[in-house]
Coordinates of C-alpha atoms in Angstrom, one line a residue:
X150 CA -88.3 -38.0 41.9
X151 CA -91.2 -36.8 39.9
X152 CA -93.9 -38.3 41.5
X153 CA -93.4 -36.8 45.1
X154 CA -96.6 -35.4 45.8
X155 CA -96.9 -31.4 46.1
X156 CA -95.9 -30.2 49.9
X157 CA -96.4 -26.7 48.7
X158 CA -96.7 -24.6 52.3
X159 CA -95.0 -28.0 54.7
X160 CA -92.0 -27.2 56.8
X161 CA -89.1 -29.8 56.4
X162 CA -85.4 -30.5 58.7
X163 CA -83.4 -32.5 57.4
X164 CA -80.3 -32.9 59.8
X165 CA -77.4 -33.3 57.8
X166 CA -78.0 -32.0 54.6
X167 CA -74.7 -30.4 54.1
X168 CA -73.4 -33.2 51.5
X169 CA -73.9 -31.0 48.0
X170 CA -72.3 -33.1 44.8
X171 CA -67.9 -33.0 45.1
X172 CA -67.0 -34.9 41.8
X173 CA -68.8 -37.9 42.0
X174 CA -69.6 -37.9 45.5
X175 CA -72.8 -36.2 47.2
X176 CA -75.2 -36.8 50.4
X177 CA -78.5 -38.7 51.1
X178 CA -79.7 -35.0 53.1
X179 CA -79.0 -33.1 50.8
X180 CA -80.3 -34.6 47.8
X181 CA -83.1 -35.4 50.3
X182 CA -83.5 -31.5 50.8
X183 CA -83.2 -30.6 47.5
X184 CA -86.6 -33.0 46.3
X185 CA -88.6 -31.5 49.1
X186 CA -87.6 -28.1 48.2
X187 CA -88.4 -29.1 44.6
X188 CA -92.1 -30.3 45.9
X189 CA -93.0 -26.8 47.2
X190 CA -91.7 -27.5 50.9
X191 CA -90.0 -25.2 53.2
X192 CA -86.5 -26.7 54.2
X193 CA -84.1 -26.5 56.9
X194 CA -81.3 -28.2 57.0
X195 CA -79.1 -28.6 59.9
X196 CA -75.5 -29.9 60.4
X197 CA -72.7 -29.1 62.2
X198 CA -70.2 -27.6 59.5
X199 CA -71.1 -24.0 59.0
X200 CA -69.7 -23.2 55.7
X201 CA -71.0 -26.6 54.4
X202 CA -74.2 -25.8 55.2
X203 CA -74.4 -22.5 53.9
X204 CA -73.2 -23.9 50.2
X205 CA -75.8 -26.3 50.6
X206 CA -79.0 -24.1 51.3
X207 CA -77.7 -21.9 48.6
X208 CA -77.8 -24.5 45.9
X209 CA -81.1 -25.9 47.1
X210 CA -82.0 -22.4 46.8
X211 CA -81.1 -22.1 43.1
X212 CA -83.1 -25.2 42.1
X213 CA -86.1 -24.4 44.2
X214 CA -86.3 -20.7 44.0
X215 CA -89.9 -20.7 45.2
X216 CA -89.3 -22.7 48.5
X217 CA -87.8 -20.8 51.7
X218 CA -84.3 -23.2 52.3
X219 CA -82.3 -22.2 55.4
X220 CA -79.2 -23.7 57.5
X221 CA -78.7 -23.6 60.7
X222 CA -75.5 -24.9 62.7
X223 CA -75.6 -27.2 65.5
X224 CA -73.8 -30.5 66.8
X225 CA -75.7 -33.9 67.5
X226 CA -72.8 -34.9 69.4
X227 CA -72.7 -32.3 71.9
X228 CA -76.4 -31.9 73.9
X229 CA -75.9 -28.4 75.3
X230 CA -76.1 -27.9 71.3
X231 CA -78.7 -29.7 70.6
X232 CA -80.3 -28.0 73.4
X233 CA -79.6 -24.6 71.8
X234 CA -80.9 -25.6 68.1
X235 CA -83.9 -27.0 69.6
X236 CA -84.7 -24.1 71.5
X237 CA -84.0 -21.8 68.4
X238 CA -86.7 -24.0 66.2
X239 CA -89.1 -24.2 69.2
X240 CA -89.2 -20.3 69.9
X241 CA -89.6 -19.8 66.2
X242 CA -93.1 -21.7 66.8
X243 CA -92.9 -23.3 63.4
X244 CA -95.0 -26.4 63.0
X245 CA -92.6 -29.4 61.5
X246 CA -94.7 -31.6 58.9
X247 CA -91.6 -33.3 58.4
X248 CA -88.1 -34.7 60.3
X249 CA -85.8 -36.6 58.6
X250 CA -83.3 -38.1 61.0
X251 CA -81.0 -38.1 58.1
X252 CA -77.4 -36.7 60.0
X253 CA -74.7 -40.0 60.5
X254 CA -71.3 -40.6 60.7
X255 CA -68.7 -44.1 60.4
X256 CA -66.2 -44.4 62.7
X257 CA -63.2 -43.4 62.0
X258 CA -60.1 -46.7 62.6
X259 CA -59.5 -45.6 66.2
X260 CA -62.4 -44.8 68.6
X261 CA -63.7 -40.8 69.1
X262 CA -65.2 -39.6 72.2
X263 CA -68.3 -36.6 72.1
X264 CA -67.7 -33.9 74.6
X265 CA -70.4 -35.9 76.6
X266 CA -68.4 -38.6 76.8
X267 CA -69.7 -41.2 74.8
X268 CA -68.6 -42.8 71.6
X269 CA -69.0 -40.8 68.4
X270 CA -71.0 -42.5 66.0
X271 CA -73.5 -43.3 68.8
X272 CA -73.5 -39.9 70.4
X273 CA -74.3 -38.9 66.5
X274 CA -76.5 -41.0 64.7
X275 CA -78.1 -42.2 68.1
X276 CA -78.4 -40.5 71.3
X277 CA -78.2 -36.8 69.6
X278 CA -81.2 -37.5 67.0
X279 CA -83.2 -38.9 70.0
X280 CA -83.0 -35.9 71.9
X281 CA -83.4 -33.8 69.4
X282 CA -86.6 -35.2 68.5
X283 CA -88.1 -35.3 72.1
X284 CA -87.0 -31.5 72.2
X285 CA -89.0 -30.7 69.1
X286 CA -92.2 -32.4 70.2
X287 CA -94.0 -29.5 70.5
X288 CA -94.0 -28.6 67.1
X289 CA -95.0 -31.7 66.3
X290 CA -97.1 -33.8 68.1
X291 CA -100.4 -31.5 67.2
X292 CA -100.4 -31.6 63.7
X293 CA -102.5 -32.4 61.5
X294 CA -99.7 -34.6 60.5
X295 CA -95.9 -35.3 61.0
X296 CA -93.7 -37.8 59.5
X297 CA -90.9 -38.9 61.2
X298 CA -88.3 -40.9 59.7
X299 CA -85.2 -42.6 61.0
X300 CA -82.6 -43.2 58.4
X301 CA -81.2 -46.8 59.2
X302 CA -79.2 -49.2 57.2
X303 CA -79.1 -52.6 54.5
X304 CA -75.6 -52.8 57.7
X305 CA -77.8 -52.5 60.7
X306 CA -77.0 -55.1 63.3
X307 CA -78.8 -58.2 63.7
X308 CA -78.1 -59.1 67.3
X309 CA -79.9 -57.2 70.2
X310 CA -78.3 -54.1 71.3
X311 CA -76.1 -54.0 74.4
X312 CA -76.4 -50.8 75.2
X313 CA -73.2 -49.8 77.0
X314 CA -71.1 -51.5 74.9
X315 CA -73.3 -49.2 72.3
X316 CA -72.4 -46.3 74.5
X317 CA -68.6 -46.8 75.1
X318 CA -67.8 -50.0 72.7
X319 CA -64.4 -51.8 74.4
X320 CA -62.6 -53.4 72.2
X321 CA -63.3 -50.4 69.4
X322 CA -65.0 -52.1 66.4
X323 CA -65.8 -48.9 63.8
X324 CA -68.4 -50.9 61.9
X325 CA -70.2 -52.8 64.9
X326 CA -70.5 -48.9 66.2
X327 CA -72.5 -47.9 63.1
X328 CA -74.2 -50.8 62.5
X329 CA -75.6 -51.0 65.6
X330 CA -76.6 -47.6 66.0
X331 CA -78.8 -48.7 62.5
X332 CA -80.4 -51.4 64.4
X333 CA -81.0 -48.7 67.2
X334 CA -82.9 -46.2 64.6
X335 CA -85.6 -49.0 63.3
X336 CA -86.3 -49.9 67.2
X337 CA -86.7 -46.1 67.6
X338 CA -89.2 -45.8 64.3
X339 CA -91.4 -48.7 66.1
X340 CA -91.5 -47.6 69.6
X341 CA -91.9 -43.7 68.6
X342 CA -95.1 -44.9 66.4
X343 CA -96.2 -47.0 69.1
X344 CA -96.2 -44.2 71.8
X345 CA -98.0 -42.2 69.1
X346 CA -100.8 -44.3 69.0
X347 CA -101.2 -44.9 72.3
X348 CA -100.8 -40.8 73.3
X349 CA -102.7 -39.8 69.9
X350 CA -99.7 -37.8 68.6
X351 CA -100.6 -36.7 65.0
X352 CA -97.2 -38.3 64.2
X353 CA -96.5 -40.9 61.8
X354 CA -93.0 -42.9 63.0
X355 CA -91.2 -44.7 60.0
X356 CA -87.6 -46.0 59.2
X357 CA -86.2 -46.2 56.1
X358 CA -82.7 -46.8 54.5
X359 CA -81.0 -46.0 51.0
X360 CA -79.3 -49.1 50.1
X361 CA -76.0 -48.3 49.1
X362 CA -74.7 -45.3 47.7
X363 CA -71.8 -43.5 46.5
X364 CA -71.4 -40.5 49.9
X365 CA -69.0 -38.6 52.1
X366 CA -69.5 -42.0 54.8
X367 CA -67.2 -43.4 54.2
X368 CA -64.3 -40.9 53.0
X369 CA -65.4 -38.5 56.1
X370 CA -65.5 -42.1 58.5
X371 CA -63.1 -45.0 58.4
X372 CA -61.2 -43.3 55.0
X373 CA -59.6 -44.6 51.3
X374 CA -57.5 -47.5 53.5
X375 CA -60.4 -49.1 55.4
X376 CA -62.3 -52.2 53.8
X377 CA -65.1 -50.2 52.7
X378 CA -62.8 -47.3 51.6
X379 CA -61.0 -50.0 49.1
X380 CA -64.2 -50.8 48.0
X381 CA -65.2 -47.4 46.9
X382 CA -61.7 -47.1 45.0
X383 CA -62.2 -50.5 43.3
X384 CA -65.9 -51.5 43.1
X385 CA -67.4 -48.4 42.1
X386 CA -70.5 -49.9 40.3
X387 CA -71.2 -51.3 43.9
X388 CA -72.3 -48.1 45.1
X389 CA -75.2 -45.7 43.1
X390 CA -75.3 -42.0 43.4
X391 CA -76.9 -40.9 46.7
X392 CA -79.7 -38.8 44.4
X393 CA -80.2 -42.7 44.1
X394 CA -80.0 -43.7 47.7
X395 CA -82.3 -40.8 48.3
X396 CA -85.5 -42.2 46.7
X397 CA -86.4 -44.7 49.6
X398 CA -86.1 -41.5 52.2
X399 CA -88.9 -39.4 50.2
X400 CA -90.7 -42.4 50.0
X401 CA -91.2 -43.4 53.2
X402 CA -91.4 -39.2 54.1
X403 CA -93.5 -38.3 51.4
X404 CA -95.7 -41.0 50.2
X405 CA -99.1 -40.8 51.4
X406 CA -98.9 -44.9 51.8
X407 CA -95.7 -45.0 54.0
X408 CA -97.2 -46.7 56.9
X409 CA -95.8 -46.0 60.5
X410 CA -93.4 -48.1 62.0
X411 CA -92.5 -50.0 58.5
X412 CA -89.6 -49.9 57.0
X413 CA -88.7 -48.7 53.9
X414 CA -85.9 -49.4 51.6
X415 CA -85.1 -50.7 48.0
X416 CA -86.5 -53.7 46.5
X417 CA -84.0 -54.5 44.1
X418 CA -81.0 -57.6 44.5
X419 CA -79.9 -57.6 48.5
X420 CA -82.0 -54.5 49.1
X421 CA -78.7 -52.4 47.5
X422 CA -80.7 -50.8 44.6
X423 CA -83.7 -50.8 42.5
X424 CA -87.6 -49.1 43.2
X425 CA -88.4 -47.8 46.1
X426 CA -90.8 -50.3 48.4
X427 CA -91.4 -52.0 51.9
X428 CA -88.1 -54.3 53.8
X429 CA -88.0 -56.5 56.2
X430 CA -87.0 -55.4 59.7
X431 CA -84.2 -56.7 61.7
X432 CA -86.4 -59.6 64.1
X433 CA -84.1 -57.8 66.9
X434 CA -85.9 -54.7 66.1
X435 CA -89.4 -56.6 66.6
X436 CA -88.8 -57.1 70.3
X437 CA -91.1 -54.1 71.8
X438 CA -89.6 -55.0 75.5
X439 CA -85.9 -54.2 73.8
X440 CA -87.4 -51.3 71.8
X441 CA -89.3 -49.8 74.8
X442 CA -86.0 -50.5 77.3
X443 CA -83.3 -48.7 74.6
X444 CA -86.0 -46.0 74.7
X445 CA -86.1 -45.7 78.6
X446 CA -82.2 -45.7 78.7
X447 CA -81.9 -43.1 76.2
X448 CA -84.1 -40.9 78.2
X449 CA -81.9 -41.3 81.2
X450 CA -79.2 -40.9 78.9
X451 CA -80.1 -37.8 77.3
X452 CA -82.5 -36.3 80.4
X453 CA -85.1 -35.7 77.2
X454 CA -88.5 -37.5 77.8
X455 CA -91.2 -37.1 75.1
X456 CA -94.7 -35.7 75.5

């Protein structure tokens, strides 16, 4: 953390970010926002829960009093809410230097639908972030240089995406629903980098993952009686603290050597812990036709086109 370069005068948006420490559990976005603020950046955290978001912003301001830190409420599962949020941000006109698409959920034991009729994990992790990022393009594309980080996972699916099954799976498998969205994050990072280079956007698009971390993902998702919940209860040593999991996200966001279209995560063990560095992408994410098809499908589904 101490090696993060100064980001004084720069502006970061971190989705999620409201997972302040409760006991031994906290959130990746919270620690990412905290360290960016400590490095001098002004930070907005944005999420659905107003009370938790306001408290997280207060705690970050307390720890980094020289930075401007605020909370904005919106719901990634609701495209109308995404539209309203991006309109507020665009009307302010402040260029975004760092965007961390961090907010994420794992499904609960039974399938839940968003207000727009999509499976909740897909609506949050994939569609909402895609729509939001596209609508914020006017604040990012003209530089001087913006970094967009798409948060993936060591659990990312290995098989190619089936779009309609991802949007509305039948039968429902909460673990597979999550894994597919994390493969999609890899593909979107690569495809955005390709498009940025072709169009001359001043945007570097990167993918990153935390390894395994002790966060709110499982308690707020499948819960204590799921396979993951039992592991969290009985094999706690497998789950490093969230501040450790945030390090690869911060590396991807802040480190000058982090390259567009690449994938960063822990380098120790089976990519679960250790110092940050480049990791191998899933083979399914390296197919340019598949990534372009995912992008086009999300444009049609969200009504958002980048440019």
